[in-house]
XYZ file of C-alpha atoms in Angstrom:
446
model
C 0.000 0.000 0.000
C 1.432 3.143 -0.729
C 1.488 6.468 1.252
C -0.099 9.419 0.008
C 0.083 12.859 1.766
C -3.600 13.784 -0.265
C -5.166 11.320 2.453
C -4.714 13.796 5.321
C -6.057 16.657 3.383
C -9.473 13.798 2.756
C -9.517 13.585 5.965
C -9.292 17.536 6.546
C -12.016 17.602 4.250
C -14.400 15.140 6.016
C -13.999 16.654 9.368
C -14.467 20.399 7.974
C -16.542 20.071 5.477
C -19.118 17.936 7.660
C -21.570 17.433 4.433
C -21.660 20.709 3.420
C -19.332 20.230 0.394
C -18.653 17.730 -2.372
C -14.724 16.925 -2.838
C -13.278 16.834 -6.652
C -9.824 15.286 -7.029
C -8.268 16.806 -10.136
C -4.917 14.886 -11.483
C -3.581 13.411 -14.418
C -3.905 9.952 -15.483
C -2.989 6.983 -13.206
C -1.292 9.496 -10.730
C -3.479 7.494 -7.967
C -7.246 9.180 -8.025
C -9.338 6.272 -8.061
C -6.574 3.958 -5.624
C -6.816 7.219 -2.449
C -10.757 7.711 -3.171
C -10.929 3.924 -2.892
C -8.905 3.674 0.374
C -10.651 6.250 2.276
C -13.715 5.297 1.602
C -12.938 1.634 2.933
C -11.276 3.167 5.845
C -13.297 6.347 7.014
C -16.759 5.157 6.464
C -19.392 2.719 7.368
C -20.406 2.071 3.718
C -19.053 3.093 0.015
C -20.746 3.260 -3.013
C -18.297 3.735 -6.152
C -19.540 4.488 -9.720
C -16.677 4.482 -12.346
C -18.268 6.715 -14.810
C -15.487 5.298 -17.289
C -17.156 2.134 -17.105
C -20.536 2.567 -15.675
C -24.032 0.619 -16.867
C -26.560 1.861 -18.927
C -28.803 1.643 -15.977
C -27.011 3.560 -14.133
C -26.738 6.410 -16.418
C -30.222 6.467 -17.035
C -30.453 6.693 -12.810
C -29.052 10.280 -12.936
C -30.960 11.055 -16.213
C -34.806 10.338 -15.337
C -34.490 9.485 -11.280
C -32.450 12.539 -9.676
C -35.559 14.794 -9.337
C -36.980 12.196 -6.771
C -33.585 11.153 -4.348
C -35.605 8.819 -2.121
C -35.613 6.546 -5.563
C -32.756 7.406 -6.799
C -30.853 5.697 -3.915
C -32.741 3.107 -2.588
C -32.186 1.877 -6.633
C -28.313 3.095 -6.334
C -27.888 1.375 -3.211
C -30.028 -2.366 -4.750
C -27.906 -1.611 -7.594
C -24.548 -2.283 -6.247
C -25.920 -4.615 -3.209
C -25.043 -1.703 -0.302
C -27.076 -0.374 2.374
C -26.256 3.819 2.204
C -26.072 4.921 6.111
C -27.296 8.179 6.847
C -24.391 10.727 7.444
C -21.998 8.076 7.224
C -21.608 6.671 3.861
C -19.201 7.844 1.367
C -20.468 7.546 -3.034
C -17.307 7.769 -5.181
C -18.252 9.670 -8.561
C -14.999 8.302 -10.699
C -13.886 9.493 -13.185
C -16.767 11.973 -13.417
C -15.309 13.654 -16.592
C -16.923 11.363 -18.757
C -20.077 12.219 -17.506
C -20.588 15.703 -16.761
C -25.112 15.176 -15.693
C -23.369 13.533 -12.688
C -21.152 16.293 -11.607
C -24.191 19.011 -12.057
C -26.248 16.901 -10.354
C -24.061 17.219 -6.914
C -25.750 20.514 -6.357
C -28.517 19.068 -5.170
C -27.229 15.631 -3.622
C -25.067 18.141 -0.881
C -28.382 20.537 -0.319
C -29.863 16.578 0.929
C -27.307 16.249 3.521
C -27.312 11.984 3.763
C -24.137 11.483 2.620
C -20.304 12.665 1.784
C -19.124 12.843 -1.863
C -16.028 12.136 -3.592
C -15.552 13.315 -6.698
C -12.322 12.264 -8.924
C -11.625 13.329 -12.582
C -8.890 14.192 -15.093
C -9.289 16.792 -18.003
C -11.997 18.178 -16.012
C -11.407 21.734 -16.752
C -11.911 21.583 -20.416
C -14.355 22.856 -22.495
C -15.692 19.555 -23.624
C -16.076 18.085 -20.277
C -18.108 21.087 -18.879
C -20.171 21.847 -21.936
C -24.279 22.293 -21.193
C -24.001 22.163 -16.943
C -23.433 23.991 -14.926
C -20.488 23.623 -12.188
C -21.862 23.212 -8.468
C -20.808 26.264 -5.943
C -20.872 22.902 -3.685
C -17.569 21.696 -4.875
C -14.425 22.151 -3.231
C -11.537 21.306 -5.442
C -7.772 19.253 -4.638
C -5.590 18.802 -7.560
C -3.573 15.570 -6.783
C 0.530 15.260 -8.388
C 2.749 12.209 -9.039
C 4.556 11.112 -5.727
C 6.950 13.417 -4.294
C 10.364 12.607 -3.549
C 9.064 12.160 0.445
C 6.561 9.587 -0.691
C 8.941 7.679 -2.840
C 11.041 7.267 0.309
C 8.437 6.157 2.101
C 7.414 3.005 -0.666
C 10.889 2.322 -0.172
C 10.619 1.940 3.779
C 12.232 5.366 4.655
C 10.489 7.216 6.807
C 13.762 9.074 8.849
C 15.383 10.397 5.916
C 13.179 14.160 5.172
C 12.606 15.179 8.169
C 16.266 15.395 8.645
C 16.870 16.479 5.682
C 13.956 19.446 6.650
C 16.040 20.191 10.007
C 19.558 20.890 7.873
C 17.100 22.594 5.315
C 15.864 24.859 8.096
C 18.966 25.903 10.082
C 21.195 25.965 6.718
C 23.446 23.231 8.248
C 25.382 20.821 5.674
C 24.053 16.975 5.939
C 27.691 15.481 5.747
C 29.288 13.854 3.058
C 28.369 10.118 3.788
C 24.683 10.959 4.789
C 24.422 13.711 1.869
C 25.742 10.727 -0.860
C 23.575 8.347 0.291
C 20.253 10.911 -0.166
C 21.626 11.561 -3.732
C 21.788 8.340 -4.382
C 18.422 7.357 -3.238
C 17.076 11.007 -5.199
C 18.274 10.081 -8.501
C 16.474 6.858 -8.455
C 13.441 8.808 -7.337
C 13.878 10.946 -10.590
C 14.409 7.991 -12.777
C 11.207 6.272 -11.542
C 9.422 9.213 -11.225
C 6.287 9.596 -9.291
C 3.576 7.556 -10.766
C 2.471 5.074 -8.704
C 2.691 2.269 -11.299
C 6.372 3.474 -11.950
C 7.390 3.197 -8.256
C 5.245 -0.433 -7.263
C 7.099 -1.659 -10.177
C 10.442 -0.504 -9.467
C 10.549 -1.491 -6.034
C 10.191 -4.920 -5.679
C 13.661 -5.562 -6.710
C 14.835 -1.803 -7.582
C 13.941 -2.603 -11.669
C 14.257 0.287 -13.986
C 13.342 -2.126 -17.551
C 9.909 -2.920 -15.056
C 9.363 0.641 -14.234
C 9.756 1.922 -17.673
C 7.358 -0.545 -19.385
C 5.195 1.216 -16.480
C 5.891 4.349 -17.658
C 5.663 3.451 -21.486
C 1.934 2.047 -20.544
C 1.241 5.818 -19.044
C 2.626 7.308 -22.021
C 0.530 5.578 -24.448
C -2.458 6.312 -22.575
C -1.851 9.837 -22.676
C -1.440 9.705 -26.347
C -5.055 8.135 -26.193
C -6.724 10.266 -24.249
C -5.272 13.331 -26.839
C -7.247 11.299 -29.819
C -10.119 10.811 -27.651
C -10.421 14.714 -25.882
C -8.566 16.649 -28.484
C -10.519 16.227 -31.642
C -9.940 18.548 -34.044
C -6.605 20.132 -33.300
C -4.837 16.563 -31.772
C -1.744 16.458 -34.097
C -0.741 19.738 -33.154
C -1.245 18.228 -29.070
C 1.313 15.352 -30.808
C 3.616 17.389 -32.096
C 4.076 20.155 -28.855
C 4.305 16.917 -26.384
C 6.442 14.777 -28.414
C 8.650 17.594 -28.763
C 8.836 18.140 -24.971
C 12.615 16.196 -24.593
C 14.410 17.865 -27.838
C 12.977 21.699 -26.041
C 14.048 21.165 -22.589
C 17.801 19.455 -24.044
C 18.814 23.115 -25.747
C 20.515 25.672 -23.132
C 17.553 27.596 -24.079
C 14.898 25.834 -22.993
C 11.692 27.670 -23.923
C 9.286 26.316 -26.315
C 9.871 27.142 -29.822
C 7.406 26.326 -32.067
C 9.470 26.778 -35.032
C 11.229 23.675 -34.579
C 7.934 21.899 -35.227
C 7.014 24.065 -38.481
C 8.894 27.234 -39.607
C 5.878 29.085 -39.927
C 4.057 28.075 -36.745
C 2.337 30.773 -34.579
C 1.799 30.787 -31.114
C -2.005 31.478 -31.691
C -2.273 28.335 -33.827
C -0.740 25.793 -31.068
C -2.577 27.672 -28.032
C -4.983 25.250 -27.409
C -2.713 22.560 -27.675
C -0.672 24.180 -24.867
C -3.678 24.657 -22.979
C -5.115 21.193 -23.150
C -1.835 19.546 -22.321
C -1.713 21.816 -18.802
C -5.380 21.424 -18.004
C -4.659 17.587 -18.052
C -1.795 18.227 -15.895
C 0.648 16.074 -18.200
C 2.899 19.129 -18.030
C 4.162 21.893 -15.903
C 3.930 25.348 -17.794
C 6.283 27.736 -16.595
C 5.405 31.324 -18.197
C 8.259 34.213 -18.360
C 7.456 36.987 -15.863
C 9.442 39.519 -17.832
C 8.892 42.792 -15.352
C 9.301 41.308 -11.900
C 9.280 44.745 -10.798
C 5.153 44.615 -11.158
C 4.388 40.724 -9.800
C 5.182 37.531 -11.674
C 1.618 37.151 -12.708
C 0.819 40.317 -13.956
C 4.420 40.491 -15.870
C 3.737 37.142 -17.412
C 4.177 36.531 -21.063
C 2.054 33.549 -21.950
C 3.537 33.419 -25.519
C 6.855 32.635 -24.350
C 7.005 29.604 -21.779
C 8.969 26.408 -20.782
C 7.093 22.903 -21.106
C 8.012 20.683 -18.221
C 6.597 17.350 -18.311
C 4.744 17.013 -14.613
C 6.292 13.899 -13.916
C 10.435 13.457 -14.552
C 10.571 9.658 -14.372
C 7.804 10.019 -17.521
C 10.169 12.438 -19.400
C 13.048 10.516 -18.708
C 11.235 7.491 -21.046
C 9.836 9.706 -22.945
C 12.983 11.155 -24.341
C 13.873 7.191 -25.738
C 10.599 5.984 -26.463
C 11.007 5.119 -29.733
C 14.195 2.872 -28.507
C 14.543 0.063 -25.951
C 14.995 0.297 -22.373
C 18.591 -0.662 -22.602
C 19.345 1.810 -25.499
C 18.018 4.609 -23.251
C 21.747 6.372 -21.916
C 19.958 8.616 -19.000
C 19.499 5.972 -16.446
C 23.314 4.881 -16.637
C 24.148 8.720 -16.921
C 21.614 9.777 -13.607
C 22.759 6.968 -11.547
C 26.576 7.787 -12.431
C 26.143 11.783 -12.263
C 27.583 11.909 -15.853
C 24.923 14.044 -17.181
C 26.003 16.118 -20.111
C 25.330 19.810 -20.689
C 21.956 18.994 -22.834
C 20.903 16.432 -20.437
C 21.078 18.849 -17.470
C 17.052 19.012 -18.416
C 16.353 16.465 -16.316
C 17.273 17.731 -13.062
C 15.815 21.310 -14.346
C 12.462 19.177 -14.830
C 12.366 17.650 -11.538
C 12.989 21.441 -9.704
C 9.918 22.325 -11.548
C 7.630 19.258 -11.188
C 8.991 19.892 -6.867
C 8.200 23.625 -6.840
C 4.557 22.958 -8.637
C 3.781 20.335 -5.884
C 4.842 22.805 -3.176
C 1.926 25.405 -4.915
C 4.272 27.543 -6.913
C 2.801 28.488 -10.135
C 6.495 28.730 -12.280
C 7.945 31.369 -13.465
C 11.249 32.514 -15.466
C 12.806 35.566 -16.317
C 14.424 35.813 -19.564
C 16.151 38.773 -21.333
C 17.619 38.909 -24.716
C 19.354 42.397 -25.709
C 20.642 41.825 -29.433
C 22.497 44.744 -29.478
C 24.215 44.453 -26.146
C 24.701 40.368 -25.110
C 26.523 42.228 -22.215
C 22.582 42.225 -21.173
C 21.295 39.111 -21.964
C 20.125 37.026 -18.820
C 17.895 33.780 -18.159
C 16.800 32.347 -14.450
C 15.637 29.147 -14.447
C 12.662 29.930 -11.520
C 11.465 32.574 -9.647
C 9.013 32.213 -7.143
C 7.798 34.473 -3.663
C 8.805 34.355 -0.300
C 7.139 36.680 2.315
C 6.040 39.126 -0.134
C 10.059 38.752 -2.174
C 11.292 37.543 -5.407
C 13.148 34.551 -5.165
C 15.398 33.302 -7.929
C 16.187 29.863 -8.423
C 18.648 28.387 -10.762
C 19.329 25.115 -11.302
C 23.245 24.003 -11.821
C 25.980 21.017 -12.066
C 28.280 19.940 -9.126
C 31.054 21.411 -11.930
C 29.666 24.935 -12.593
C 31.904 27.659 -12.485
C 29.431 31.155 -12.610
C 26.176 32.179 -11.882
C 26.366 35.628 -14.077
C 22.734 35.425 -15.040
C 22.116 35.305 -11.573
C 24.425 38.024 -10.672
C 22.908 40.474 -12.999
C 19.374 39.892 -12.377
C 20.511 40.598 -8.149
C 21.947 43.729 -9.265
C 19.250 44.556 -11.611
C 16.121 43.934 -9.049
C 17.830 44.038 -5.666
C 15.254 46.076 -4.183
C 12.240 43.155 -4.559
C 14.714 40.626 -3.909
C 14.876 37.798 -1.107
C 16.848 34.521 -0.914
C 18.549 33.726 -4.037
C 19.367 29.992 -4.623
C 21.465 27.727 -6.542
C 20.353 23.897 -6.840
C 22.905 21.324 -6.951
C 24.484 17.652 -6.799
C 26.270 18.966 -3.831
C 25.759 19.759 -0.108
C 24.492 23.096 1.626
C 26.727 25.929 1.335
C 26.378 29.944 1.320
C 28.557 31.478 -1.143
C 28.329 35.182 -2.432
C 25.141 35.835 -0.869
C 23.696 33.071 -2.458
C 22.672 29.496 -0.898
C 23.663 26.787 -2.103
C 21.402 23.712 -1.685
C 21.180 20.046 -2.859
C 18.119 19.365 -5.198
C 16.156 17.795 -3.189
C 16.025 20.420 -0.930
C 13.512 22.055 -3.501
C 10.706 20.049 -1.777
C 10.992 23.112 0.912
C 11.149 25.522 -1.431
């Protein structure tokens, strides 16, 4: 069974909400929905009553269609149905994978204003258009988006459950881990970014620590997401194809934002929009927009026409950069697990910062300036996100690096809305220049 930090915020829910709200899991694909609704409903209810709208009856359909107006019916037939007897104030129904049918989502209006019983909703690519066409979205729902398994979680499938908050006390007081203890957590981090965070990915790997079974995992994922494009992106799903299979060959150049050129010369921004869109609102990537006046708030600065495509999960790019080749042909597990990454392949560890500071609430931002006439000018930081109010920069860097002057221009330039600055790196805490110095995983406290 695996460990999930949502469950605590279900239970949150439960206890605050007391009835008074419906709860809507948003994720991406197999990142563990239907597996946490499942598990707290067999664990913090009575009873459970759990309708897979992916795969649901006829009759059952036709239940929400022609039986909702009278709701003494329509669950003493939901509750012969599927053989269980619905306790009042203590029974839990599980609407899964309510995307696919969007009557039973509108309908929760009116099951909360009843008061019998909780309700769990779960759904991915619930935001778009086609999935909220002709209802209209209950005031009743509270919303949780759910992300791949963070590196705390992994440790915890793996039996560790000593090794963050230690790290979290160094993190706090700035203190260096040690040599021996800060190897070992790089060791165990870099499998965590091979895997990745899915939880297929991770129940595969560990019994028995195999990569080849955790990317035929991953491979499974990816193919399903390709899928679901055909199926929810009709009408504009080859350009969906060509921005996410591009994803690896953007994030490898030392400029890493998206350029649509590379897929057709004459590609515009306003042509591959949607595409952009509909791979963020099914959280299969992290979009990280350039916030080019810092001076004014990242948000309002942000330039949605020039952004960086992260893939939400690493362990997923990390196969998806060879999946047209075998397991044993792909050269970033040997070059991860050996810190031998090259320049190009430096993406990965820039990917996992991202998918790290998105599961800590960060929206993600960049800052990027390009002065033609002066490169004297030019400057590009990888992240920059608020503390207390203060701009935070955050770049990401090899054990071998040898100058931050990006990072030293863009100090000078907005020192006055500045905070911490960071570096992220193979290597143990240190404070340098004004600048701290931490190891990557120490982004999870970011």
């Amino acid at each position: 069974m695996l460990k999930r930090k949502i469950y605590d915020e279900l239970l949150s829910w439960k206890q605050k909400s007391n009835g008074q709200t419906a709860l809507l899991i948003d994720g991406a694909r197999r990142v563990g929905k239907s597996y946490i609704a499942e598990l707290f409903a067999q664990q913090e209810y009575r009873s459970h009553i759990i309708i897979d709208f992916g795969n649901a009856p006829q009759d059952i359909l036709d239940l929400f269609v022609h039986e909702s107006a009278d709701l003494d019916l329509f669950f003493a037939k939901l509750s012969a149905f599927y053989s269980t007897v619905l306790h009042k104030r203590e029974s839990l129904i599980v609407f899964d994978e309510v995307q696919q049918f969007p009557r039973a989502r509108q309908l929760v209006k009116y099951l909360v204003a009843d008061g019998r019983y909780d309700y769990l909703e779960t759904g991915s690519l619930i935001r778009l258009k086609k999935n909220t066409e002709n209802i209209i979205i209950p005031s009743e729902e509270e919303h949780i988006e759910m992300f791949p398994m963070d590196f705390e979680e992994f440790l915890w499938a793996m039996g560790d459950e000593t090794t963050v908050p230690l790290i979290r006390g160094c993190f706090e007081t700035k203190k260096p881990l040690g040599q021996a203890l800060h190897r070992k957590i790089m060791n165990d981090f870099r499998q965590y970014v091979l895997v990745g965070g899915m939880p297929q990915s991770v129940l595969s790997f560990i019994d028995g620590k195999n990569f080849e079974a955790s990317d035929e995992a991953k491979r499974r994922i990816l193919r399903l997401y390709r899928e679901d494009v055909s199926k929810f992106a009709a009408g504009y799903e080859e350009k969906v194809y060509a921005v996410f299979d591009g994803i690896p060959s953007q994030l490898s150049k030392k400029m890493k934002k998206y350029k649509l050129s590379s897929i057709n010369k004459s590609a515009r921004f306003r042509a591959y929009e949607d595409s952009f869109i509909w791979l963020n609102e099914a959280m299969v990537v992290n979009t990280c927009f350039n916030a080019t006046d810092p001076n004014v708030g990242l948000a309002l600065s942000a330039d949605h026409s020039t952004q960086k495509c992260y893939m939400a999960d690493t362990g997923l790019l990390v196969t998806h950069t060879f999946m047209d080749q075998a397991f044993t042909d792909n050269g970033l597990y040997k070059a991860i697990l050996f810190d031998k990454l090259d320049i190009n392949e430096g993406m990965i560890m820039e990917n996992i910062v991202a998918q790290m500071l998105r599961r800590n609430g960060h929206k993600l931002y960049f800052y990027l300036r390009s002065d033609s006439e002066n490169r004297v000018n030019n400057m590009e930081i990888d992240f920059l996100i608020t503390e207390k109010g203060k701009i935070a920069p955050i770049e990401v860097k090899s054990g071998n690096y040898r100058s931050h002057a990006s990072l030293d221009k863009f100090r000078k330039k907005f020192s006055s809305k500045l905070g911490a600055s960071y570096i992220l790196y193979p290597k143990d805490v240190m404070e340098k220049d004004g600048i701290w110095h931490l190891p990557l995983y120490m982004a999870m406290f970011l």
